[in-house]
Tab-separated table of C-alpha atoms and ligand atoms in Angstrom:
chain	number	residue	atom	x	y	z
U	1	MET	CA	-40.419	-25.985	-8.062
U	2	PHE	CA	-40.204	-25.886	-4.435
U	3	GLU	CA	-39.099	-22.679	-2.398
U	4	VAL	CA	-35.555	-21.924	-1.365
U	5	LEU	CA	-35.122	-19.253	1.592
U	6	VAL	CA	-32.092	-17.222	1.168
U	7	THR	CA	-31.060	-15.317	4.312
U	8	GLY	CA	-28.727	-12.368	3.566
U	9	GLY	CA	-29.996	-12.771	-0.238
U	10	ALA	CA	-29.430	-8.780	-0.784
U	11	GLY	CA	-25.653	-9.195	0.095
U	12	TYR	CA	-22.767	-9.796	-2.355
U	13	ILE	CA	-22.681	-13.676	-2.647
U	14	GLY	CA	-26.443	-13.877	-1.631
U	15	SER	CA	-27.588	-11.922	-4.473
U	16	HIS	CA	-25.536	-13.808	-6.940
U	17	THR	CA	-26.683	-17.115	-5.519
U	18	CYS	CA	-30.337	-15.973	-5.746
U	19	VAL	CA	-29.773	-15.171	-9.460
U	20	SER	CA	-28.229	-18.834	-10.080
U	21	LEU	CA	-31.083	-20.347	-8.031
U	22	LEU	CA	-33.600	-18.695	-10.214
U	23	ASP	CA	-31.955	-19.524	-13.369
U	24	ALA	CA	-32.003	-23.155	-12.388
U	25	GLY	CA	-35.683	-22.946	-11.828
U	26	PHE	CA	-35.951	-22.557	-8.106
U	27	SER	CA	-38.454	-20.293	-6.325
U	28	VAL	CA	-36.501	-17.794	-4.185
U	29	VAL	CA	-37.765	-16.181	-0.852
U	30	ILE	CA	-35.263	-13.638	0.691
U	31	ALA	CA	-34.997	-12.432	4.087
U	32	ASP	CA	-32.565	-9.635	4.602
U	33	ASP	CA	-32.707	-6.845	7.233
U	34	LEU	CA	-30.578	-4.527	4.663
U	35	SER	CA	-28.148	-3.740	7.569
U	36	ASN	CA	-25.247	-4.348	5.113
U	37	SER	CA	-27.048	-4.214	1.826
U	38	LYS	CA	-29.389	-2.300	-0.268
U	39	PHE	CA	-32.967	-3.132	-1.621
U	40	GLU	CA	-31.673	-2.027	-5.113
U	41	ALA	CA	-29.881	-5.508	-5.185
U	42	ILE	CA	-33.282	-7.285	-4.977
U	43	SER	CA	-34.540	-5.097	-7.789
U	44	ARG	CA	-31.788	-5.809	-9.901
U	45	ILE	CA	-32.120	-9.489	-9.184
U	46	ARG	CA	-35.556	-9.314	-10.594
U	47	SER	CA	-34.291	-7.448	-13.674
U	48	ILE	CA	-31.380	-9.863	-14.264
U	49	THR	CA	-33.752	-12.957	-14.153
U	50	GLY	CA	-37.216	-11.666	-15.170
U	51	ASN	CA	-38.473	-13.766	-12.259
U	52	LYS	CA	-40.427	-12.506	-9.082
U	53	VAL	CA	-38.545	-12.642	-5.864
U	54	THR	CA	-40.388	-12.649	-2.699
U	55	PHE	CA	-38.565	-10.313	-0.110
U	56	TYR	CA	-38.933	-9.863	3.648
U	57	PRO	CA	-36.918	-6.851	5.157
U	58	TYR	CA	-36.558	-9.001	8.422
U	59	ASP	CA	-34.001	-9.433	11.104
U	60	VAL	CA	-32.929	-13.223	10.933
U	61	THR	CA	-32.181	-13.301	14.721
U	62	ASP	CA	-36.012	-12.667	15.268
U	63	GLU	CA	-37.859	-15.915	15.498
U	64	ILE	CA	-41.329	-14.257	15.498
U	65	GLU	CA	-40.383	-12.573	11.974
U	66	LEU	CA	-39.080	-15.946	10.615
U	67	GLU	CA	-42.340	-17.672	11.926
U	68	LYS	CA	-44.237	-15.528	9.391
U	69	ILE	CA	-41.887	-16.826	6.421
U	70	PHE	CA	-42.200	-20.277	7.312
U	71	THR	CA	-46.038	-20.149	7.862
U	72	ARG	CA	-46.566	-18.367	4.646
U	73	HIS	CA	-44.251	-20.416	2.345
U	74	SER	CA	-43.481	-23.997	1.688
U	75	ILE	CA	-39.721	-23.585	2.277
U	76	ARG	CA	-37.920	-26.816	1.312
U	77	CYS	CA	-34.084	-25.688	1.795
U	78	VAL	CA	-32.507	-22.808	3.402
U	79	VAL	CA	-29.405	-21.084	2.293
U	80	HIS	CA	-28.003	-19.135	5.241
U	81	PHE	CA	-25.821	-16.108	4.487
U	82	ALA	CA	-27.043	-13.401	6.883
U	83	GLY	CA	-24.441	-12.175	9.408
U	84	LYS	CA	-21.570	-9.746	9.835
U	85	LYS	CA	-18.521	-10.521	7.786
U	86	ALA	CA	-15.653	-7.951	8.216
U	87	VAL	CA	-12.645	-9.635	9.854
U	88	GLY	CA	-11.251	-6.423	11.279
U	89	GLU	CA	-14.469	-5.096	12.544
U	90	SER	CA	-15.176	-8.283	14.338
U	91	VAL	CA	-11.894	-7.713	16.448
U	92	GLU	CA	-13.162	-4.298	17.441
U	93	MET	CA	-16.780	-5.611	18.304
U	94	PRO	CA	-16.766	-9.293	19.062
U	95	LEU	CA	-20.146	-9.068	20.938
U	96	GLU	CA	-21.884	-7.844	17.983
U	97	TYR	CA	-20.628	-10.485	15.901
U	98	TYR	CA	-21.099	-13.351	18.388
U	99	ARG	CA	-24.741	-12.020	18.790
U	100	THR	CA	-25.799	-11.635	15.296
U	101	ASN	CA	-23.803	-14.354	13.645
U	102	LEU	CA	-24.562	-17.029	16.283
U	103	LEU	CA	-28.167	-16.034	17.060
U	104	SER	CA	-29.353	-15.907	13.590
U	105	THR	CA	-28.073	-19.475	13.190
U	106	ILE	CA	-29.953	-20.635	16.461
U	107	SER	CA	-33.147	-18.725	15.761
U	108	LEU	CA	-33.296	-19.838	12.225
U	109	THR	CA	-32.790	-23.678	13.073
U	110	ARG	CA	-35.331	-23.557	15.833
U	111	VAL	CA	-38.054	-22.242	13.392
U	112	MET	CA	-36.874	-24.591	10.819
U	113	LYS	CA	-37.352	-27.584	13.281
U	114	ARG	CA	-40.678	-26.209	14.258
U	115	HIS	CA	-41.720	-26.480	10.565
U	116	ASN	CA	-40.071	-29.750	9.798
U	117	VAL	CA	-37.588	-28.154	7.591
U	118	LYS	CA	-34.327	-29.851	7.949
U	119	ASN	CA	-32.202	-28.815	4.945
U	120	ILE	CA	-29.719	-26.026	5.109
U	121	VAL	CA	-26.695	-24.812	3.294
U	122	PHE	CA	-24.544	-22.767	5.378
U	123	SER	CA	-22.147	-19.898	4.310
U	124	SER	CA	-18.916	-20.728	5.977
U	125	SER	CA	-15.328	-19.843	5.223
U	126	ALA	CA	-11.841	-21.133	4.659
U	127	THR	CA	-10.975	-18.958	7.861
U	128	VAL	CA	-12.182	-21.873	9.942
U	129	TYR	CA	-8.813	-23.405	9.018
U	130	GLY	CA	-7.009	-20.850	11.069
U	131	ASN	CA	-3.300	-21.055	10.763
U	132	SER	CA	-3.233	-24.423	9.161
U	133	LYS	CA	0.142	-24.676	7.542
U	134	LYS	CA	-0.715	-27.555	4.961
U	135	VAL	CA	-1.931	-26.166	1.674
U	136	PRO	CA	-3.984	-26.936	-0.350
U	137	TYR	CA	-6.500	-26.827	2.624
U	138	SER	CA	-8.370	-30.177	2.645
U	139	GLU	CA	-11.586	-30.548	4.421
U	140	THR	CA	-10.071	-33.050	6.563
U	141	ALA	CA	-7.675	-30.510	7.996
U	142	PRO	CA	-7.845	-29.406	11.587
U	143	THR	CA	-10.190	-26.562	12.200
U	144	GLY	CA	-10.500	-23.929	14.905
U	145	ASN	CA	-7.454	-21.991	16.420
U	146	CYS	CA	-9.079	-19.093	14.494
U	147	THR	CA	-7.259	-15.733	14.380
U	148	ASN	CA	-10.488	-13.487	14.693
U	149	PRO	CA	-14.106	-13.410	16.150
U	150	TYR	CA	-15.772	-13.315	12.652
U	151	ALA	CA	-13.864	-16.700	11.944
U	152	TRP	CA	-14.730	-18.152	15.340
U	153	THR	CA	-18.525	-17.407	14.588
U	154	LYS	CA	-18.191	-19.446	11.401
U	155	TRP	CA	-16.423	-22.377	13.320
U	156	MET	CA	-19.070	-22.165	16.039
U	157	ASN	CA	-22.009	-22.138	13.304
U	158	GLU	CA	-20.360	-25.325	12.013
U	159	ARG	CA	-20.336	-26.714	15.404
U	160	ILE	CA	-24.022	-25.819	16.120
U	161	LEU	CA	-25.306	-27.226	12.986
U	162	THR	CA	-23.268	-30.524	13.284
U	163	ASP	CA	-24.771	-30.950	16.885
U	164	VAL	CA	-28.251	-30.395	15.454
U	165	HIS	CA	-27.723	-33.072	12.997
U	166	ARG	CA	-26.327	-35.464	15.623
U	167	SER	CA	-29.699	-34.750	17.734
U	168	ASP	CA	-31.588	-35.637	14.805
U	169	PRO	CA	-30.014	-37.531	11.773
U	170	ASP	CA	-32.873	-36.417	9.584
U	171	TRP	CA	-31.141	-33.053	8.989
U	172	SER	CA	-29.158	-32.348	5.824
U	173	VAL	CA	-26.341	-29.879	6.504
U	174	ILE	CA	-23.767	-28.542	3.945
U	175	LEU	CA	-20.948	-26.315	5.185
U	176	LEU	CA	-19.467	-24.472	2.348
U	177	ARG	CA	-16.044	-23.120	3.016
U	178	TYR	CA	-15.376	-20.115	0.610
U	179	PHE	CA	-11.895	-18.877	-0.286
U	180	ASN	CA	-11.843	-15.559	-1.709
U	181	PRO	CA	-15.008	-14.761	-3.911
U	182	VAL	CA	-14.206	-11.777	-6.428
U	183	GLY	CA	-15.905	-10.475	-9.512
U	184	ALA	CA	-19.472	-9.915	-10.477
U	185	HIS	CA	-22.316	-10.978	-12.626
U	186	PRO	CA	-21.332	-10.546	-16.321
U	187	SER	CA	-24.344	-8.041	-16.719
U	188	GLY	CA	-22.683	-5.630	-14.263
U	189	GLN	CA	-26.039	-5.065	-12.520
U	190	ILE	CA	-25.070	-6.827	-9.232
U	191	GLY	CA	-21.550	-6.727	-7.547
U	192	GLU	CA	-19.478	-6.056	-4.436
U	193	ASP	CA	-20.397	-3.110	-2.725
U	194	PRO	CA	-18.500	-2.583	0.588
U	195	LEU	CA	-19.428	0.015	3.133
U	196	GLY	CA	-16.705	2.612	3.346
U	197	ILE	CA	-13.068	1.790	2.639
U	198	PRO	CA	-12.715	-1.692	1.293
U	199	ASN	CA	-10.963	-4.279	3.381
U	200	ASN	CA	-10.415	-6.732	0.582
U	201	LEU	CA	-8.148	-6.756	-2.388
U	202	PHE	CA	-10.478	-6.817	-5.326
U	203	PRO	CA	-12.979	-3.880	-4.434
U	204	TYR	CA	-9.892	-1.814	-3.421
U	205	VAL	CA	-8.357	-2.242	-6.756
U	206	THR	CA	-11.565	-1.491	-8.723
U	207	GLN	CA	-12.035	1.547	-6.493
U	208	VAL	CA	-8.526	2.662	-7.327
U	209	ALA	CA	-9.240	2.046	-11.101
U	210	VAL	CA	-12.553	4.018	-10.957
U	211	GLY	CA	-10.552	6.854	-9.140
U	212	LYS	CA	-12.351	6.623	-5.880
U	213	LEU	CA	-9.098	5.770	-4.333
U	214	ASP	CA	-5.650	7.000	-5.382
U	215	ARG	CA	-3.371	3.934	-4.982
U	216	LEU	CA	-3.263	0.306	-3.595
U	217	PRO	CA	-1.586	-0.569	-0.402
U	218	ILE	CA	0.134	-3.929	-0.603
U	219	PHE	CA	0.404	-5.487	2.711
U	220	GLY	CA	3.796	-7.241	2.797
U	221	SER	CA	6.243	-7.861	0.124
U	222	ASP	CA	8.467	-10.312	2.469
U	223	TYR	CA	6.254	-13.375	2.235
U	224	PRO	CA	7.876	-16.865	1.307
U	225	THR	CA	6.143	-16.697	-2.021
U	226	LYS	CA	7.121	-16.311	-5.567
U	227	ASP	CA	6.941	-12.540	-5.472
U	228	GLY	CA	6.983	-11.814	-1.750
U	229	THR	CA	3.446	-10.843	-1.657
U	230	GLY	CA	0.428	-12.945	-0.314
U	231	VAL	CA	-1.136	-15.782	-2.283
U	232	ARG	CA	-4.837	-16.525	-2.217
U	233	ASP	CA	-7.355	-18.754	-3.812
U	234	PHE	CA	-9.728	-16.328	-5.842
U	235	ILE	CA	-12.911	-17.675	-7.235
U	236	HIS	CA	-15.439	-15.937	-9.524
U	237	VAL	CA	-18.598	-15.221	-7.577
U	238	MET	CA	-20.653	-16.848	-10.339
U	239	ASP	CA	-18.747	-20.156	-9.958
U	240	LEU	CA	-19.406	-19.694	-6.291
U	241	ALA	CA	-23.283	-19.201	-7.017
U	242	GLU	CA	-23.329	-22.172	-9.099
U	243	GLY	CA	-21.700	-24.033	-6.406
U	244	HIS	CA	-24.587	-23.382	-4.055
U	245	VAL	CA	-27.078	-24.505	-6.570
U	246	SER	CA	-25.252	-27.933	-6.688
U	247	ALA	CA	-25.157	-27.749	-2.944
U	248	VAL	CA	-29.003	-27.129	-2.584
U	249	ARG	CA	-29.620	-29.975	-4.960
U	250	LYS	CA	-27.458	-32.359	-2.750
U	251	CYS	CA	-28.836	-31.076	0.255
U	252	ILE	CA	-32.363	-32.104	-0.450
U	253	GLN	CA	-31.570	-35.666	-1.487
U	254	ASP	CA	-29.015	-36.446	1.191
U	255	TYR	CA	-28.680	-36.476	4.926
U	256	GLY	CA	-25.660	-35.896	7.165
U	257	VAL	CA	-23.192	-33.048	7.671
U	258	HIS	CA	-20.762	-32.287	4.651
U	259	ALA	CA	-18.101	-29.679	4.822
U	260	ILE	CA	-17.045	-28.692	1.274
U	261	ASN	CA	-14.308	-26.187	-0.117
U	262	LEU	CA	-15.516	-23.653	-2.722
U	263	GLY	CA	-12.355	-22.387	-4.380
U	264	SER	CA	-10.544	-22.587	-7.549
U	265	GLY	CA	-7.693	-24.815	-6.256
U	266	LYS	CA	-5.396	-22.213	-7.787
U	267	GLY	CA	-3.339	-19.555	-5.693
U	268	TYR	CA	-2.440	-16.106	-7.207
U	269	SER	CA	-0.378	-13.415	-5.497
U	270	VAL	CA	-1.302	-9.930	-5.043
U	271	LEU	CA	1.022	-8.614	-7.595
U	272	GLU	CA	-0.207	-11.383	-10.078
U	273	VAL	CA	-3.878	-10.081	-9.391
U	274	LEU	CA	-2.682	-6.394	-9.879
U	275	HIS	CA	-0.914	-7.435	-13.071
U	276	ALA	CA	-3.851	-9.435	-14.378
U	277	PHE	CA	-6.165	-6.644	-13.561
U	278	GLU	CA	-4.274	-3.980	-15.510
U	279	GLU	CA	-3.940	-6.332	-18.615
U	280	ALA	CA	-7.551	-7.353	-18.391
U	281	THR	CA	-8.879	-3.704	-18.232
U	282	GLY	CA	-6.118	-1.519	-19.569
U	283	LYS	CA	-6.334	0.355	-16.391
U	284	GLU	CA	-3.107	1.273	-14.323
U	285	ILE	CA	-3.205	0.646	-10.712
U	286	PRO	CA	-0.658	2.841	-8.609
U	287	HIS	CA	0.538	0.919	-5.574
U	288	TYR	CA	2.752	1.048	-2.796
U	289	PHE	CA	4.250	-1.531	-0.409
U	290	CYS	CA	3.625	-1.396	3.472
U	291	PRO	CA	4.138	-3.762	6.456
U	292	ARG	CA	2.321	-7.122	6.559
U	293	ARG	CA	-1.558	-6.936	7.913
U	294	GLU	CA	-2.137	-8.383	11.299
U	295	GLY	CA	-3.583	-11.870	10.927
U	296	ASP	CA	-2.796	-12.474	7.362
U	297	VAL	CA	-1.306	-15.760	6.435
U	298	ALA	CA	1.275	-16.167	3.660
U	299	VAL	CA	-0.723	-18.728	1.410
U	300	SER	CA	-4.128	-20.182	1.252
U	301	TYR	CA	-5.831	-22.179	-1.533
U	302	ALA	CA	-8.304	-24.878	-1.730
U	303	SER	CA	-8.182	-28.557	-2.374
U	304	THR	CA	-11.147	-29.011	-4.582
U	305	LYS	CA	-11.279	-32.864	-4.786
U	306	LYS	CA	-14.496	-33.039	-2.465
U	307	ALA	CA	-16.487	-30.429	-4.323
U	308	ALA	CA	-15.783	-32.398	-7.560
U	309	GLN	CA	-16.869	-35.620	-6.020
U	310	GLU	CA	-19.727	-34.666	-3.778
U	311	LEU	CA	-21.140	-31.614	-5.838
U	312	ARG	CA	-20.023	-32.539	-9.222
U	313	TRP	CA	-18.923	-28.969	-9.382
U	314	ARG	CA	-15.618	-27.146	-10.339
U	315	ALA	CA	-14.877	-23.475	-10.766
U	316	GLN	CA	-14.679	-22.556	-14.634
U	317	ARG	CA	-13.905	-18.858	-14.928
U	318	ASP	CA	-10.243	-17.671	-14.725
U	319	LEU	CA	-8.528	-14.861	-13.281
U	320	ARG	CA	-8.904	-12.659	-16.414
U	321	GLU	CA	-12.697	-13.114	-16.339
U	322	MET	CA	-12.690	-12.286	-12.432
U	323	CYS	CA	-10.930	-9.142	-13.298
U	324	GLN	CA	-13.260	-8.087	-16.195
U	325	ASP	CA	-16.374	-8.720	-14.432
U	326	ALA	CA	-15.178	-6.956	-11.298
U	327	TRP	CA	-14.174	-3.717	-13.575
U	328	ASN	CA	-17.397	-4.044	-15.401
U	329	TRP	CA	-19.633	-3.786	-12.287
U	330	GLN	CA	-17.523	-0.937	-10.760
U	331	LYS	CA	-17.390	1.012	-13.928
U	332	LEU	CA	-21.245	0.990	-14.300
U	333	ASN	CA	-21.715	1.518	-10.752
U	334	PRO	CA	-18.832	3.940	-9.701
U	335	LEU	CA	-20.752	4.800	-6.284
U	336	GLY	CA	-22.229	1.082	-5.715
U	337	TYR	CA	-25.836	0.645	-5.561
R	401	LIG	C1	-6.238	-11.008	0.130
R	401	LIG	C2	-4.885	-10.422	-0.077
R	401	LIG	C3	-4.019	-9.166	1.861
R	401	LIG	C4	-6.127	-5.634	0.678
R	401	LIG	C5	-10.630	-12.148	3.591
R	401	LIG	C6	-11.454	-12.820	4.876
R	401	LIG	C7	-11.943	-14.066	4.568
R	401	LIG	C8	-12.968	-13.972	3.309
R	401	LIG	C9	-12.210	-13.328	2.077
R	401	LIG	C10	-15.070	-13.972	4.271
R	401	LIG	C11	-3.993	-10.626	1.199
R	401	LIG	C12	-3.891	-8.530	0.418
R	401	LIG	C13	-5.821	-6.960	0.835
R	401	LIG	C14	-5.535	-4.364	0.269
R	401	LIG	C15	-3.650	-5.971	0.166
R	401	LIG	N1	-14.031	-13.305	3.661
R	401	LIG	N2	-4.536	-7.136	0.455
R	401	LIG	N3	-4.101	-4.798	0.171
R	401	LIG	O1	-7.770	-11.731	3.873
R	401	LIG	O2	-7.528	-13.592	2.124
R	401	LIG	O3	-9.884	-13.001	3.316
R	401	LIG	O4	-11.867	-12.205	2.623
R	401	LIG	O5	-15.193	-15.313	4.450
R	401	LIG	O6	-12.808	-14.494	5.679
R	401	LIG	O7	-10.424	-13.144	5.847
R	401	LIG	O8	-8.886	-11.393	1.660
R	401	LIG	O9	-8.829	-9.768	0.001
R	401	LIG	O10	-8.566	-8.823	2.421
R	401	LIG	O11	-6.475	-10.155	1.234
R	401	LIG	O12	-2.351	-6.201	-0.136
R	401	LIG	O13	-5.740	-3.256	0.303
R	401	LIG	O14	-4.431	-9.191	-0.585
R	401	LIG	O15	-2.742	-9.027	2.506
R	401	LIG	O16	-2.753	-11.176	1.057
R	401	LIG	P1	-8.259	-12.364	2.821
R	401	LIG	P2	-8.343	-10.040	1.228
């Protein structure tokens, strides 16, 4: 089977996608500079799948290093995850975010072009919808008007890849807009391992459950929602990984640029998640209410029609399974990798 290059393949979504690609019979080559991930994740991918994985500890902004990979391998498609991804951090250090997230895409596509590899699946985000009011978010909704540099880099990368296709229609570009990926592989061997205090809800909850943090701050209880707390579209990371396998299959058979939401299409509030987690795990999650977090929207969830039509893919796993698998990973790896 031909080779798929996964940049950022040691990261949270990248490692789960590598497992699903290997399980689907693809050969996987990973390029990851390990600046925000651990080599242990690569070892775990190998032990979960029993497959060999070729790994390069390379900086994806470096064309000279990328040249080595494309010369040594017959890459058929690239799944591009590598980049910085913390919303709050991007506000504090915008130059780092613009340099890393844009230069990695520019370097990668320049080397791909030189090697006549024109199939790319890009890890985008629902944050490109900015403060769009109309939920569920459809792919035809206006994008831009982003609320932070991280989201702008996703929006700009979509623009770059769209213009690359416009300059050469032989390119096949799939832009996957993720909602809120959570959970872990059912083995509990790979999962979300954020550096420092987690920004996101699920890893914060699991770290309270395992005793690493003492209680969950709930940002805002006065939103116009069923219980006043924020509503999001949580999607199991294994569903997301399987969505990438479908996207790779489409990417190599198709041409053009396709933006596609990867979400469950359901919205759950912070309090609903907290209660579902307590019920699924038997762990009590002490919590307290505090003011809204800067940049948060009240409600966000996906229209899933286009993913069903174009990828013949739909999220299968429910909130209970997301909570169980998130907890299973955390209790087996209380300190992460
Ligand atoms: C979810 C809800 C918070 C933490 C972010 C990025 C987005 C994407 C997914 C990459 C909100 C509330 C959170 C906490 C809380 N990442 N919350 N206490 O902000 O929807 O999306 O991650 O693409 O780009 O923006 O996810 O998990 O941070 O927040 O009450 O300690 O949980 O207010 O309502 P978010 P989140």
